[in-house]
PDB file of N, CA, C and O in Angstrom, chain B, residues numbered from 101:
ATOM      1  N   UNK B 101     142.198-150.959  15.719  1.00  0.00           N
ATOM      2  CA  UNK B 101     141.013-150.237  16.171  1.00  0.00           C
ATOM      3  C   UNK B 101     141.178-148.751  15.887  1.00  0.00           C
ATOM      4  O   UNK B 101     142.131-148.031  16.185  1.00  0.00           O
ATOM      5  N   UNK B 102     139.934-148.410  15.184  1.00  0.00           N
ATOM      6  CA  UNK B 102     140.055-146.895  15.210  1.00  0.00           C
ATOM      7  C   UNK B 102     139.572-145.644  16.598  1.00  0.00           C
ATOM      8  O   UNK B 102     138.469-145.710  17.139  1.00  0.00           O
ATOM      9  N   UNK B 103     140.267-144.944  16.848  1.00  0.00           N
ATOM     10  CA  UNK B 103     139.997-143.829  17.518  1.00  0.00           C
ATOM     11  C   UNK B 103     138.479-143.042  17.751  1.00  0.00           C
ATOM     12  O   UNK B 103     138.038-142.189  16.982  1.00  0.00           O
ATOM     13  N   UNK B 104     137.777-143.541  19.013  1.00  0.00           N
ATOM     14  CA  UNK B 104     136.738-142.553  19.048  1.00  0.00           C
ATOM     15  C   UNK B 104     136.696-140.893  18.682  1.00  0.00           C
ATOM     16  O   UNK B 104     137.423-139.997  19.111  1.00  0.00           O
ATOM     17  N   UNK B 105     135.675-140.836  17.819  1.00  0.00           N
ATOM     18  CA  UNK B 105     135.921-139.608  17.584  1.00  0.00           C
ATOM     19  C   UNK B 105     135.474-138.112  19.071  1.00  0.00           C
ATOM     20  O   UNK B 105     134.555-138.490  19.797  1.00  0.00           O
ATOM     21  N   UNK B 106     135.995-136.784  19.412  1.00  0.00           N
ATOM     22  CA  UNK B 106     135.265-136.886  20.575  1.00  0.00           C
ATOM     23  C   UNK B 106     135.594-135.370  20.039  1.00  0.00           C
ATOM     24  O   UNK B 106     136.680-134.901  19.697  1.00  0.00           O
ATOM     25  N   UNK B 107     134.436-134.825  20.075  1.00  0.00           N
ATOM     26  CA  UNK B 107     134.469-133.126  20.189  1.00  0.00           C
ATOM     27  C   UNK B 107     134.549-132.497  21.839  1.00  0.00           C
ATOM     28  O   UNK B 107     133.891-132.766  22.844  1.00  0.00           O
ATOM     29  N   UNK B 108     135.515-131.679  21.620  1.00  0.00           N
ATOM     30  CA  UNK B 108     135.757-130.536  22.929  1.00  0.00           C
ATOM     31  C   UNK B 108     134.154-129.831  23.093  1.00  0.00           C
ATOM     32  O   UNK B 108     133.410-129.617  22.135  1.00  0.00           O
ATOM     33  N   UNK B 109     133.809-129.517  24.612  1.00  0.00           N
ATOM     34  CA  UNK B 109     132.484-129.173  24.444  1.00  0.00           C
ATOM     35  C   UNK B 109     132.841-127.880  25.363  1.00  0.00           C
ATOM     36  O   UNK B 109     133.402-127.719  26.446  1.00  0.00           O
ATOM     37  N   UNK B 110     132.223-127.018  24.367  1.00  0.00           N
ATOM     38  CA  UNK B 110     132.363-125.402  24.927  1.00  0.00           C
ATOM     39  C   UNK B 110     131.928-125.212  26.082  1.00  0.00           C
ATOM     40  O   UNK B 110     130.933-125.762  26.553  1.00  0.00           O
ATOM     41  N   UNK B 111     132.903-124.117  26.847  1.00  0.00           N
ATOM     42  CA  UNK B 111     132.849-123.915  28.122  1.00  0.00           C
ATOM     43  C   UNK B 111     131.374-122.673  28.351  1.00  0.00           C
ATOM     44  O   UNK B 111     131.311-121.597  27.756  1.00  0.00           O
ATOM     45  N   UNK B 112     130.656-123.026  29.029  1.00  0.00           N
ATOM     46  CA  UNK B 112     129.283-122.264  28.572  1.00  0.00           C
ATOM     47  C   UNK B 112     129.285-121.674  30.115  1.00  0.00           C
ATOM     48  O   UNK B 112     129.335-122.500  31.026  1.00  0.00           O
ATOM     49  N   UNK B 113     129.229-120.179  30.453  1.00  0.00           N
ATOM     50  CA  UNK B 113     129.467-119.562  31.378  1.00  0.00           C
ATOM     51  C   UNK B 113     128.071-119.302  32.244  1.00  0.00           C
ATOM     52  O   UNK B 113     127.232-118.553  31.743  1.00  0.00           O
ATOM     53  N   UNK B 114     127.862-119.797  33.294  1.00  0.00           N
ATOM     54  CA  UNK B 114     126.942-119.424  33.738  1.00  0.00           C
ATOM     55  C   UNK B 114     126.338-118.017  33.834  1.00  0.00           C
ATOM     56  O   UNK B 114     126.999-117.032  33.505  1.00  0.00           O
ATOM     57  N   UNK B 115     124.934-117.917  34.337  1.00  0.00           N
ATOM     58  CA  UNK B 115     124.154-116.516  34.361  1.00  0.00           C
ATOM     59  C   UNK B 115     124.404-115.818  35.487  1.00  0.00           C
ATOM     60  O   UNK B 115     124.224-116.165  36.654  1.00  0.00           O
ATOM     61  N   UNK B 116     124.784-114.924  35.102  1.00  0.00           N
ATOM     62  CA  UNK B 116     125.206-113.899  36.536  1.00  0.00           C
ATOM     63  C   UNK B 116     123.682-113.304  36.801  1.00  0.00           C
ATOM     64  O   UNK B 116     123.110-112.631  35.943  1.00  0.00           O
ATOM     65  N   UNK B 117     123.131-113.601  37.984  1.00  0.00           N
ATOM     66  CA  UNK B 117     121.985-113.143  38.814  1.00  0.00           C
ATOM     67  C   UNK B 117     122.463-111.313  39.636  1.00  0.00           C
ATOM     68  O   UNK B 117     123.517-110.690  39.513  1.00  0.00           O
ATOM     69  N   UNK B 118     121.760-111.105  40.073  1.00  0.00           N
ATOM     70  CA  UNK B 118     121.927-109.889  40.635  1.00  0.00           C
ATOM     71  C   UNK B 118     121.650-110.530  41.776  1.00  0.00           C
ATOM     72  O   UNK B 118     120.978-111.537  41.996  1.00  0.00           O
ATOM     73  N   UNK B 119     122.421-109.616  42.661  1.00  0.00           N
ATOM     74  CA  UNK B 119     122.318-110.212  44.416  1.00  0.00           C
ATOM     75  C   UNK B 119     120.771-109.576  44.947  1.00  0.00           C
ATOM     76  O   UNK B 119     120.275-108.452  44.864  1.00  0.00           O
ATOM     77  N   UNK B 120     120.280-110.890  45.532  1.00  0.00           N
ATOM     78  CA  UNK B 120     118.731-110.021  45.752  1.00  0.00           C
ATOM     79  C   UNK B 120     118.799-109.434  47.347  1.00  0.00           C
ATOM     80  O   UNK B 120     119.569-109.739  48.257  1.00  0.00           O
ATOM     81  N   UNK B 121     117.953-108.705  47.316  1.00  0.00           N
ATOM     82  CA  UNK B 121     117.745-107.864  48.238  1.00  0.00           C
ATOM     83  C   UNK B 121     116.514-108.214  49.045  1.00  0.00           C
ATOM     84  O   UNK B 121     115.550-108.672  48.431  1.00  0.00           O
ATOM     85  N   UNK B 122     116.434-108.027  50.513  1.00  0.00           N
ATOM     86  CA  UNK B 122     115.667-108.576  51.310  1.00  0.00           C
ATOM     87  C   UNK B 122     115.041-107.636  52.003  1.00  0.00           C
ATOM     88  O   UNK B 122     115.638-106.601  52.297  1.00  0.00           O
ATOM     89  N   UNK B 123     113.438-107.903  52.456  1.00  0.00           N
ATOM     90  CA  UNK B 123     113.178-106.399  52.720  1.00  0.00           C
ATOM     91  C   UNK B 123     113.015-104.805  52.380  1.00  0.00           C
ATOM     92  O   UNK B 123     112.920-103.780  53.055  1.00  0.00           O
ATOM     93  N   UNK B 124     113.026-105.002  51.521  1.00  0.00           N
ATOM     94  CA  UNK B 124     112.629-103.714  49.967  1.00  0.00           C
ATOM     95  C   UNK B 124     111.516-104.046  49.398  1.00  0.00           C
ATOM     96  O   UNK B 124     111.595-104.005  48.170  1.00  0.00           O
ATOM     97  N   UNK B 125     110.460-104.375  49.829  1.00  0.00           N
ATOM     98  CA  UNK B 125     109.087-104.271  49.244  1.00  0.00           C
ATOM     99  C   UNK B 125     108.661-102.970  49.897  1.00  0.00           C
ATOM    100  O   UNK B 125     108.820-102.392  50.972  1.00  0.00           O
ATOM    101  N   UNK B 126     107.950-102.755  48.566  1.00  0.00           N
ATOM    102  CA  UNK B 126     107.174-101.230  49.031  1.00  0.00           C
ATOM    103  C   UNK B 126     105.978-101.414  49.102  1.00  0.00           C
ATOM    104  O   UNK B 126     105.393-102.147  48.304  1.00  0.00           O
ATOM    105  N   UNK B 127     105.177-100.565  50.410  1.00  0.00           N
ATOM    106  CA  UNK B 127     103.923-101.346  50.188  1.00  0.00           C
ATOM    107  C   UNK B 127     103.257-100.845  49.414  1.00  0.00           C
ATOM    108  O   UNK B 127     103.471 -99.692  49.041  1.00  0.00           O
ATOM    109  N   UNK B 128     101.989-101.783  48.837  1.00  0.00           N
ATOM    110  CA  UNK B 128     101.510-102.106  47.906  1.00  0.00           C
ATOM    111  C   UNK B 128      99.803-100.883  47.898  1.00  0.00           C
ATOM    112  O   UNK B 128      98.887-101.185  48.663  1.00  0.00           O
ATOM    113  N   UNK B 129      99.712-100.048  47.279  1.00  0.00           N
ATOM    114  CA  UNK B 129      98.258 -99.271  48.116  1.00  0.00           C
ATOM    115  C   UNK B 129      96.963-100.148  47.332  1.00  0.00           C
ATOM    116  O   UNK B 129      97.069-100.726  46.251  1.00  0.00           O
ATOM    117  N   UNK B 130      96.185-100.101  47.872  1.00  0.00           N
ATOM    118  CA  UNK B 130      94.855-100.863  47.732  1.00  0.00           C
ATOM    119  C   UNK B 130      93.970 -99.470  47.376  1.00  0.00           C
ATOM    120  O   UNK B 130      94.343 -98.318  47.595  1.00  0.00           O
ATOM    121  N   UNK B 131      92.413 -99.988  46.630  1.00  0.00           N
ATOM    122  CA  UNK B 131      91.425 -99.021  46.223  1.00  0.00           C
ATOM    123  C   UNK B 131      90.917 -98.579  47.955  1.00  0.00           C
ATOM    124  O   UNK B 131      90.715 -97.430  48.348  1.00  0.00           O
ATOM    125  N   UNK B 132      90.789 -99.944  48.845  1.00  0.00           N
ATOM    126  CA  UNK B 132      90.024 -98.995  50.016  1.00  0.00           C
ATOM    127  C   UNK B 132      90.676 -98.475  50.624  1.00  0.00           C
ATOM    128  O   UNK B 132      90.118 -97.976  51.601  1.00  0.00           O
ATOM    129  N   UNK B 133      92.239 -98.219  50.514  1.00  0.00           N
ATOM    130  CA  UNK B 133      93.110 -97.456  51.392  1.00  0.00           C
ATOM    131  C   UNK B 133      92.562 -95.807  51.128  1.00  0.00           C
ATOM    132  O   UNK B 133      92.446 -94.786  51.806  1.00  0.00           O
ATOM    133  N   UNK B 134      92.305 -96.245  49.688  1.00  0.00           N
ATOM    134  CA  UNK B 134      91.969 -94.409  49.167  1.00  0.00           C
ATOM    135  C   UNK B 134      90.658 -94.333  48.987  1.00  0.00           C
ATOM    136  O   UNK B 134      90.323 -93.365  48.305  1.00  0.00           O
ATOM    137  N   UNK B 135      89.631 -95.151  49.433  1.00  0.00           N
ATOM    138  CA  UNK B 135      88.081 -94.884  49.563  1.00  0.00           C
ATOM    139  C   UNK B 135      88.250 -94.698  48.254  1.00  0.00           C
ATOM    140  O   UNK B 135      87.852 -93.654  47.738  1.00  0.00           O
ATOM    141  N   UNK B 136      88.661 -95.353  47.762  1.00  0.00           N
ATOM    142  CA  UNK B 136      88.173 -95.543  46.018  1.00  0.00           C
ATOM    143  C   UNK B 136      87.232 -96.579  45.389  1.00  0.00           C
ATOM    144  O   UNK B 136      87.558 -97.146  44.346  1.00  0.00           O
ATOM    145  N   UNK B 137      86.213 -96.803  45.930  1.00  0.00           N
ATOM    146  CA  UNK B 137      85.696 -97.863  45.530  1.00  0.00           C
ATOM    147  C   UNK B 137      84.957 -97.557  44.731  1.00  0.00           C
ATOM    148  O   UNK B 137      84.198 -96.590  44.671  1.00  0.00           O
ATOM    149  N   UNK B 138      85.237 -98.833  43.682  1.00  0.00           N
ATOM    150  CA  UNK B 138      84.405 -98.801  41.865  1.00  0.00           C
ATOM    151  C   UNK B 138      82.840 -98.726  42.340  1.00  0.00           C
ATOM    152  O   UNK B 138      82.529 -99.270  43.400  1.00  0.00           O
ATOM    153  N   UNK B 139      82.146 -98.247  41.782  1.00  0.00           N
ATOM    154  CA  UNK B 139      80.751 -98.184  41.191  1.00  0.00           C
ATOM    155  C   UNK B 139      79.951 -99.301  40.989  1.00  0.00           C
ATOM    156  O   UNK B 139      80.075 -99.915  39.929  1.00  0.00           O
ATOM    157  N   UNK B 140      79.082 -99.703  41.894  1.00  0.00           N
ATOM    158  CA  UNK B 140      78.777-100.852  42.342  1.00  0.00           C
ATOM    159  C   UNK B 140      78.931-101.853  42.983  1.00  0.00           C
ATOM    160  O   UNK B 140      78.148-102.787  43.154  1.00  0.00           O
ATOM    161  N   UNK B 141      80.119-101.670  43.426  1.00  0.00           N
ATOM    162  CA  UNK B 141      80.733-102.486  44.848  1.00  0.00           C
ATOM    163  C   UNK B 141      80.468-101.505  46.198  1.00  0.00           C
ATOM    164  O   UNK B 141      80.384-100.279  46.139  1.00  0.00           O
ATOM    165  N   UNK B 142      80.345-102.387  47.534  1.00  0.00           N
ATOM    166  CA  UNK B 142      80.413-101.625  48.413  1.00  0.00           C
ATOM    167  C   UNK B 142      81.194-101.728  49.393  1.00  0.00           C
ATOM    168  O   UNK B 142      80.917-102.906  49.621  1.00  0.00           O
ATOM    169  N   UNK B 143      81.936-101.484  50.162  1.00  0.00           N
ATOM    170  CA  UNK B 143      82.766-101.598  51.409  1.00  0.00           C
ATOM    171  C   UNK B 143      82.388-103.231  52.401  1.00  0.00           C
ATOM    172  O   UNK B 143      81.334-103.795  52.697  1.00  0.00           O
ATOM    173  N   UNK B 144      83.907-103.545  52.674  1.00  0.00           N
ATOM    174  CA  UNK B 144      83.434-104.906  53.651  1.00  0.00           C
ATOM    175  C   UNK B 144      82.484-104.302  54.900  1.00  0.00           C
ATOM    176  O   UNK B 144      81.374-104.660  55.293  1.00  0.00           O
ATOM    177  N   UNK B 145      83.183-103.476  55.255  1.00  0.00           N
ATOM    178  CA  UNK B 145      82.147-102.855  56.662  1.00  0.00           C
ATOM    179  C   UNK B 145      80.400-103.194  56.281  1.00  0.00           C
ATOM    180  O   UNK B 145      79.488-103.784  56.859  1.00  0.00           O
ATOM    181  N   UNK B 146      80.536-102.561  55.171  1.00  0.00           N
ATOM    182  CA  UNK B 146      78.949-102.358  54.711  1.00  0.00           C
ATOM    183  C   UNK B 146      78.241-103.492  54.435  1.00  0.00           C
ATOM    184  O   UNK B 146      77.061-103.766  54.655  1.00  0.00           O
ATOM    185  N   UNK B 147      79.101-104.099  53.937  1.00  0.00           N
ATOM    186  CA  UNK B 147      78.798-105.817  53.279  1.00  0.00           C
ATOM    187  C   UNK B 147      78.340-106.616  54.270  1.00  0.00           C
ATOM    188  O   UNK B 147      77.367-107.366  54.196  1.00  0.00           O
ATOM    189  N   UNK B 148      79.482-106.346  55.758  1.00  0.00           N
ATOM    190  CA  UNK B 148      78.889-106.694  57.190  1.00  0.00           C
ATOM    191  C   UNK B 148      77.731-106.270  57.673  1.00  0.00           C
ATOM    192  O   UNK B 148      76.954-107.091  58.160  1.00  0.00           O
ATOM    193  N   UNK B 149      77.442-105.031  57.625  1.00  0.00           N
ATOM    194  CA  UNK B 149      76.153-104.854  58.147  1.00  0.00           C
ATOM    195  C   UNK B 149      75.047-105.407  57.802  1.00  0.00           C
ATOM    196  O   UNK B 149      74.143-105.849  58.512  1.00  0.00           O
ATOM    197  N   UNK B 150      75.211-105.344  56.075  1.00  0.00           N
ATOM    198  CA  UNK B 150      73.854-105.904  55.209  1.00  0.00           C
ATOM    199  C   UNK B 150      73.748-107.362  55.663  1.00  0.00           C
ATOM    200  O   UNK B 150      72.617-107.799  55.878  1.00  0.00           O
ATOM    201  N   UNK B 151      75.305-108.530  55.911  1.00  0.00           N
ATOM    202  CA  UNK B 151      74.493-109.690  55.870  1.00  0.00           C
ATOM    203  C   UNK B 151      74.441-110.253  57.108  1.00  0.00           C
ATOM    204  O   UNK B 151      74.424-111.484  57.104  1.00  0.00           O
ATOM    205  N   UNK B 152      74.398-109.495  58.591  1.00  0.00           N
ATOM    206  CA  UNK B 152      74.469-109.522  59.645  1.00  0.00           C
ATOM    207  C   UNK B 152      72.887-108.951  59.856  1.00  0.00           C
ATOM    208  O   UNK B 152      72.193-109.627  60.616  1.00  0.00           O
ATOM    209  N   UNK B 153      72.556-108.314  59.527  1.00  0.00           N
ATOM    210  CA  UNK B 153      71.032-107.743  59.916  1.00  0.00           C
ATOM    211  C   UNK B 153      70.285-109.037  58.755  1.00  0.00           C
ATOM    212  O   UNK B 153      69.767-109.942  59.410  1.00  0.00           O
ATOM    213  N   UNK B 154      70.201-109.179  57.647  1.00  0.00           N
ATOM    214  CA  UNK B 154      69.583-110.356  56.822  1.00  0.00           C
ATOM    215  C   UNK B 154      70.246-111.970  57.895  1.00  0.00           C
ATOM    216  O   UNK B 154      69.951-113.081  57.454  1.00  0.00           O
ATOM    217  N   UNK B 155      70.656-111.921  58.537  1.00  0.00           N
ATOM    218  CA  UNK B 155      71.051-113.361  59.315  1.00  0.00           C
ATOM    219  C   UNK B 155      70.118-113.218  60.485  1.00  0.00           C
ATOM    220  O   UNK B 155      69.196-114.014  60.663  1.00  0.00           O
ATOM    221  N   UNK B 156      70.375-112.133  61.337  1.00  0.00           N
ATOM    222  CA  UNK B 156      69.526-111.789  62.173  1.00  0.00           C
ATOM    223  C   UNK B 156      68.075-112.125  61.542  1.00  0.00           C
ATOM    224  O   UNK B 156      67.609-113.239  61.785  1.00  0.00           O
ATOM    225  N   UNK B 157      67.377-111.270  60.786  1.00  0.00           N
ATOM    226  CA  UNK B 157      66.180-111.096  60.172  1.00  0.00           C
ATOM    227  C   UNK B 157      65.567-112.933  60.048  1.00  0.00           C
ATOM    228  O   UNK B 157      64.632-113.456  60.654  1.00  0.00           O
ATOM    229  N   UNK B 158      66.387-113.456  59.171  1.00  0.00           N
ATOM    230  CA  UNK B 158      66.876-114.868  59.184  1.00  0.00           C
ATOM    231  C   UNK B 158      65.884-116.254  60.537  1.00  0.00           C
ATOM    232  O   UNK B 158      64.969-117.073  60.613  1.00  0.00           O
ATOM    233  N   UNK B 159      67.173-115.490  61.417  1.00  0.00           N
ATOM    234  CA  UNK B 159      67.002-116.077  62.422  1.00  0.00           C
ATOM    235  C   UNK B 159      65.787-115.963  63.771  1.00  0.00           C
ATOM    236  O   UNK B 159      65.383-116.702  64.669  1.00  0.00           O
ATOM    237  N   UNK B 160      65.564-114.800  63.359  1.00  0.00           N
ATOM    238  CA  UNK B 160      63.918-114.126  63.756  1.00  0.00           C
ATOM    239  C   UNK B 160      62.493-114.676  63.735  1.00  0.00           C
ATOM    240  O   UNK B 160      61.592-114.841  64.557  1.00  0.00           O
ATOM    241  N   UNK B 161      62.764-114.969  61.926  1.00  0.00           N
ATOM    242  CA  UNK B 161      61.340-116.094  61.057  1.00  0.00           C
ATOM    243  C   UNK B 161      61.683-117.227  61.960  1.00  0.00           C
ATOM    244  O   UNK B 161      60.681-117.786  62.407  1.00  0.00           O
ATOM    245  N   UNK B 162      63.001-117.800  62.414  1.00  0.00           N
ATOM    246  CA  UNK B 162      62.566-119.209  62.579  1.00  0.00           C
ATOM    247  C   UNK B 162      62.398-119.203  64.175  1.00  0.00           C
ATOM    248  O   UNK B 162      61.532-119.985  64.568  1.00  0.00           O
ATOM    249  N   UNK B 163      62.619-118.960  64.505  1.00  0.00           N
ATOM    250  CA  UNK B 163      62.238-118.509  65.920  1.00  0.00           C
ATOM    251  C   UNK B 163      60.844-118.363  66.484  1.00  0.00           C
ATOM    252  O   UNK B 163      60.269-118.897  67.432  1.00  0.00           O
ATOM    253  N   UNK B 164      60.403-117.233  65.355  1.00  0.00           N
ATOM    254  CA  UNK B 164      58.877-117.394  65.381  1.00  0.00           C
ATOM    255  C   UNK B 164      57.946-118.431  64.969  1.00  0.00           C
ATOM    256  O   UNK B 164      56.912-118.700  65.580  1.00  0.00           O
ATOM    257  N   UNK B 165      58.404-119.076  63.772  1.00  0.00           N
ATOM    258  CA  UNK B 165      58.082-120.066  63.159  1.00  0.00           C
ATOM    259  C   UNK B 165      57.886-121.394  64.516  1.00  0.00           C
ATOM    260  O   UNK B 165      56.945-122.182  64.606  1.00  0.00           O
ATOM    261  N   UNK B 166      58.369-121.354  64.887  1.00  0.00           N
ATOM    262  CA  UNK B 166      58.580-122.995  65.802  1.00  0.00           C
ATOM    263  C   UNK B 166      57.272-122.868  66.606  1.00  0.00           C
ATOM    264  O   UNK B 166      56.946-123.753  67.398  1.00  0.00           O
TER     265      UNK B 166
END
């Protein structure tokens, strides 16, 4: 019988990671932190008012309606 043939299999070194760190997020700033809001959008506040008075308004017609 002949001899399996068998190649040595290279020693392949794992990936050295960096040790992570916990608690080092910086916070993150937002457009409404800086009243920066784009041009044609409007504020949630505002967004509230508009569809809180149109619900109301809403709820008014049917009220009368009945």
């Amino acid at each position: 019988m002949t001899k399996k043939y068998k190649e040595k299999e290279p020693n392949i070194a794992t990936a050295e990671e960096p040790a992570v760190v916990y608690n080092t997020a910086q916070k993150k700033t937002t457009k409404t932190e800086n009243n920066d809001i784009p041009l044609g959008y409007m504020s949630l506040e505002r967004f509230g008012e508009i569809f809180h008075q149109k619900l109301d308004d809403c709820y008014e017609n049917l009220s009368s309606g009945c």
